C-alpha positions as a Markdown table, in Angstrom:
| # | Residue | x | y | z |
|---|---|---|---|---|
| 1 | Met | 12.9 | 19.8 | -208.7 |
| 2 | Leu | 13.9 | 22.6 | -206.4 |
| 3 | Lys | 11.4 | 21.7 | -203.9 |
| 4 | Gln | 13.0 | 18.0 | -203.8 |
| 5 | Ile | 16.5 | 19.5 | -203.2 |
| 6 | Asn | 15.4 | 21.4 | -200.3 |
| 7 | Thr | 13.4 | 18.6 | -198.9 |
| 8 | Gly | 16.7 | 16.5 | -199.2 |
| 9 | Ile | 18.6 | 19.3 | -197.5 |
| 10 | Ile | 16.1 | 19.3 | -194.5 |
| 11 | Leu | 16.0 | 15.6 | -194.1 |
| 12 | Thr | 19.8 | 15.1 | -194.3 |
| 13 | Thr | 20.2 | 18.0 | -191.7 |
| 14 | Arg | 17.3 | 16.6 | -189.3 |
| 15 | Phe | 19.1 | 12.9 | -189.4 |
| 16 | Phe | 22.4 | 14.4 | -188.8 |
| 17 | Thr | 21.3 | 16.5 | -185.7 |
| 18 | Glu | 19.4 | 13.4 | -184.4 |
| 19 | Glu | 22.3 | 10.9 | -185.0 |
| 20 | Leu | 24.9 | 13.5 | -183.3 |
| 21 | Lys | 22.4 | 13.7 | -180.2 |
| 22 | Asn | 22.3 | 10.1 | -180.0 |
| 23 | Ile | 26.2 | 9.7 | -180.1 |
| 24 | Leu | 26.7 | 12.4 | -177.5 |
| 25 | Asn | 24.1 | 10.7 | -175.1 |
| 26 | Asp | 25.7 | 7.5 | -175.8 |
| 27 | Ser | 28.8 | 7.0 | -173.2 |
| 28 | Gly | 30.0 | 3.9 | -175.1 |
| 29 | Ala | 30.2 | 5.5 | -178.4 |
| 30 | Leu | 31.6 | 8.8 | -176.9 |
| 31 | Leu | 34.3 | 6.4 | -175.2 |
| 32 | Ile | 35.2 | 5.0 | -178.6 |
| 33 | Leu | 35.3 | 8.2 | -180.5 |
| 34 | Leu | 37.5 | 9.7 | -177.7 |
| 35 | Phe | 39.8 | 6.7 | -177.9 |
| 36 | Ala | 40.1 | 6.7 | -181.8 |
| 37 | Leu | 40.6 | 10.1 | -182.0 |
| 38 | Ile | 42.7 | 11.5 | -179.2 |
| 39 | Ile | 44.1 | 8.6 | -177.3 |
| 40 | Tyr | 45.1 | 5.9 | -179.9 |
| 41 | Pro | 47.3 | 8.5 | -181.9 |
| 42 | Val | 49.1 | 9.7 | -178.7 |
| 43 | Ile | 49.7 | 6.0 | -177.5 |
| 44 | Tyr | 50.9 | 4.9 | -181.1 |
| 45 | Gly | 53.1 | 7.8 | -181.1 |
| 46 | Ile | 54.7 | 6.7 | -177.8 |
| 47 | Ala | 55.1 | 3.5 | -178.8 |
| 48 | Tyr | 57.0 | 4.1 | -182.0 |
| 49 | Gln | 58.7 | 7.4 | -180.8 |
| 50 | Asn | 62.4 | 5.5 | -180.3 |
| 51 | Glu | 61.7 | 3.1 | -183.3 |
| 52 | Val | 64.5 | 3.6 | -186.1 |
| 53 | Val | 64.6 | 1.3 | -189.3 |
| 54 | Arg | 68.3 | 1.6 | -190.8 |
| 55 | Asp | 69.9 | 0.1 | -194.1 |
| 56 | Ile | 66.6 | -0.8 | -195.7 |
| 57 | Pro | 67.4 | -2.7 | -198.9 |
| 58 | Ile | 66.3 | -0.6 | -202.0 |
| 59 | Ala | 66.8 | -1.2 | -205.7 |
| 60 | Val | 67.8 | 1.4 | -207.8 |
| 61 | Val | 66.5 | 1.9 | -211.5 |
| 62 | Asp | 69.0 | 4.0 | -213.3 |
| 63 | Leu | 67.6 | 4.8 | -216.8 |
| 64 | Asp | 70.1 | 7.9 | -217.0 |
| 65 | Gln | 73.3 | 5.8 | -216.7 |
| 66 | Thr | 75.5 | 9.1 | -216.2 |
| 67 | Pro | 78.0 | 10.5 | -213.6 |
| 68 | Ser | 75.4 | 12.6 | -212.0 |
| 69 | Ser | 73.0 | 9.5 | -211.5 |
| 70 | Arg | 75.8 | 7.3 | -210.4 |
| 71 | Gln | 76.8 | 10.1 | -207.7 |
| 72 | Leu | 73.2 | 10.4 | -206.6 |
| 73 | Ile | 73.0 | 6.4 | -206.2 |
| 74 | Arg | 76.2 | 6.8 | -204.0 |
| 75 | Met | 74.7 | 9.4 | -202.0 |
| 76 | Thr | 71.5 | 7.5 | -201.5 |
| 77 | Gly | 73.5 | 4.6 | -200.2 |
| 78 | Ala | 75.3 | 6.7 | -198.1 |
| 79 | Thr | 72.4 | 7.7 | -195.9 |
| 80 | Glu | 71.7 | 5.7 | -192.7 |
| 81 | Gln | 68.3 | 4.8 | -193.7 |
| 82 | Leu | 68.7 | 3.2 | -197.1 |
| 83 | Glu | 71.2 | 0.5 | -198.4 |
| 84 | Val | 71.2 | 0.2 | -202.5 |
| 85 | Ala | 70.9 | -3.7 | -202.5 |
| 86 | Ala | 70.6 | -3.6 | -206.4 |
| 87 | Thr | 71.0 | -1.3 | -209.3 |
| 88 | Val | 69.0 | -2.4 | -212.2 |
| 89 | Ser | 68.3 | -1.4 | -215.6 |
| 90 | Ser | 64.4 | -1.4 | -215.9 |
| 91 | Leu | 61.4 | -1.0 | -213.4 |
| 92 | Ser | 60.4 | -4.4 | -214.3 |
| 93 | Glu | 63.4 | -5.9 | -212.8 |
| 94 | Ala | 63.0 | -3.8 | -209.6 |
| 95 | Gln | 59.2 | -4.8 | -209.4 |
| 96 | Thr | 60.5 | -8.4 | -209.5 |
| 97 | Leu | 62.8 | -7.9 | -206.7 |
| 98 | Phe | 60.4 | -5.9 | -204.8 |
| 99 | Leu | 57.5 | -8.8 | -205.0 |
| 100 | Lys | 60.2 | -11.5 | -204.0 |
| 101 | Gly | 60.8 | -9.4 | -200.8 |
| 102 | Leu | 64.6 | -8.9 | -201.7 |
| 103 | Val | 64.2 | -4.9 | -201.6 |
| 104 | Cys | 61.5 | -2.9 | -199.6 |
| 105 | Gly | 61.7 | 0.1 | -202.0 |
| 106 | Val | 62.6 | 1.3 | -205.5 |
| 107 | Val | 64.3 | 4.7 | -206.5 |
| 108 | Leu | 63.8 | 5.6 | -210.3 |
| 109 | Ile | 66.1 | 8.0 | -211.8 |
| 110 | Pro | 64.6 | 9.2 | -215.3 |
| 111 | Glu | 66.7 | 9.0 | -218.4 |
| 112 | Thr | 66.7 | 12.8 | -218.8 |
| 113 | Phe | 68.6 | 13.4 | -215.2 |
| 114 | Glu | 71.5 | 15.0 | -216.1 |
| 115 | Lys | 70.2 | 16.6 | -219.2 |
| 116 | Asp | 67.6 | 18.3 | -217.1 |
| 117 | Leu | 70.3 | 19.1 | -214.4 |
| 118 | Met | 72.7 | 21.0 | -216.9 |
| 119 | Thr | 70.0 | 22.8 | -218.7 |
| 120 | Ala | 68.7 | 24.1 | -215.1 |
| 121 | Arg | 65.4 | 22.3 | -215.6 |
| 122 | Gln | 63.7 | 20.6 | -212.5 |
| 123 | Thr | 64.0 | 16.8 | -212.6 |
| 124 | Ser | 62.2 | 14.3 | -210.6 |
| 125 | Val | 63.4 | 11.0 | -208.8 |
| 126 | Thr | 60.4 | 8.7 | -208.0 |
| 127 | Val | 60.3 | 6.5 | -204.9 |
| 128 | Tyr | 58.3 | 3.5 | -204.6 |
| 129 | Ser | 57.6 | 1.7 | -201.2 |
| 130 | Asp | 55.3 | -0.4 | -199.6 |
| 131 | Ala | 53.0 | 2.0 | -197.5 |
| 132 | Gly | 52.0 | -1.2 | -195.5 |
| 133 | Tyr | 54.8 | -0.8 | -193.3 |
| 134 | Phe | 54.7 | 2.6 | -192.0 |
| 135 | Leu | 58.1 | 2.9 | -190.7 |
| 136 | Ile | 60.0 | 1.2 | -193.5 |
| 137 | Tyr | 57.7 | 3.6 | -195.8 |
| 138 | Lys | 58.5 | 6.7 | -193.9 |
| 139 | Glu | 62.4 | 5.9 | -193.9 |
| 140 | Thr | 62.7 | 5.0 | -197.2 |
| 141 | Leu | 61.0 | 8.1 | -198.4 |
| 142 | Ser | 63.0 | 10.2 | -196.0 |
| 143 | Gly | 66.4 | 8.8 | -197.1 |
| 144 | Ala | 65.6 | 9.2 | -200.7 |
| 145 | Leu | 64.5 | 12.8 | -199.9 |
| 146 | Arg | 67.7 | 13.5 | -198.0 |
| 147 | Ala | 69.8 | 12.3 | -200.5 |
| 148 | Ser | 68.1 | 14.1 | -203.3 |
| 149 | Ala | 68.1 | 17.2 | -201.5 |
| 150 | Thr | 71.8 | 17.2 | -200.8 |
| 151 | Phe | 72.6 | 16.2 | -204.4 |
| 152 | Gly | 70.4 | 19.0 | -205.6 |
| 153 | Gly | 71.9 | 21.4 | -203.2 |
| 154 | Ala | 75.6 | 20.4 | -204.4 |
| 155 | Val | 74.3 | 21.1 | -207.8 |
| 156 | Glu | 73.0 | 24.5 | -206.9 |
| 157 | Ile | 76.1 | 25.7 | -205.3 |
| 158 | Lys | 78.2 | 24.6 | -208.4 |
| 159 | Arg | 75.9 | 26.6 | -210.7 |
| 160 | Met | 76.3 | 29.7 | -208.3 |
| 161 | Leu | 80.1 | 29.4 | -208.3 |
| 162 | Ala | 80.0 | 29.1 | -211.9 |
| 163 | Lys | 78.2 | 32.4 | -212.4 |
| 164 | Gly | 80.6 | 34.0 | -209.8 |
């Protein structure tokens, strides 16, 4: 058994080095490799450098229905990236809106959101977005993260002020 494993490793190493030599000797393969690894990301980055997507319609699933969750929804809608197009009570409703193309993302606020905040436990807000459209995905995630971070910072400041 050990002999077979050693033979396999030796053959794999030999085939790998032979293929690597073949690639390095083939100018066409090197050009494609160079383009794919270096030039393409640079060109792609330059092409989309100034692209900004704003007011992406999202649905918010508010399972908590508390003043804290409503404040987070307002803050999410106030970001330049996102526009709260619908506030729904279930994830299936949000999925329907998403599949119909009425919203491009979904933000899910858990039912223990305010309770977790009041007891100083970490809570999570879930963001769903279509990663097929990179700019929309990136901006949806960025806007939700910005709103959540600002909200979390305000909660922490209030907590510290209360402690003196």
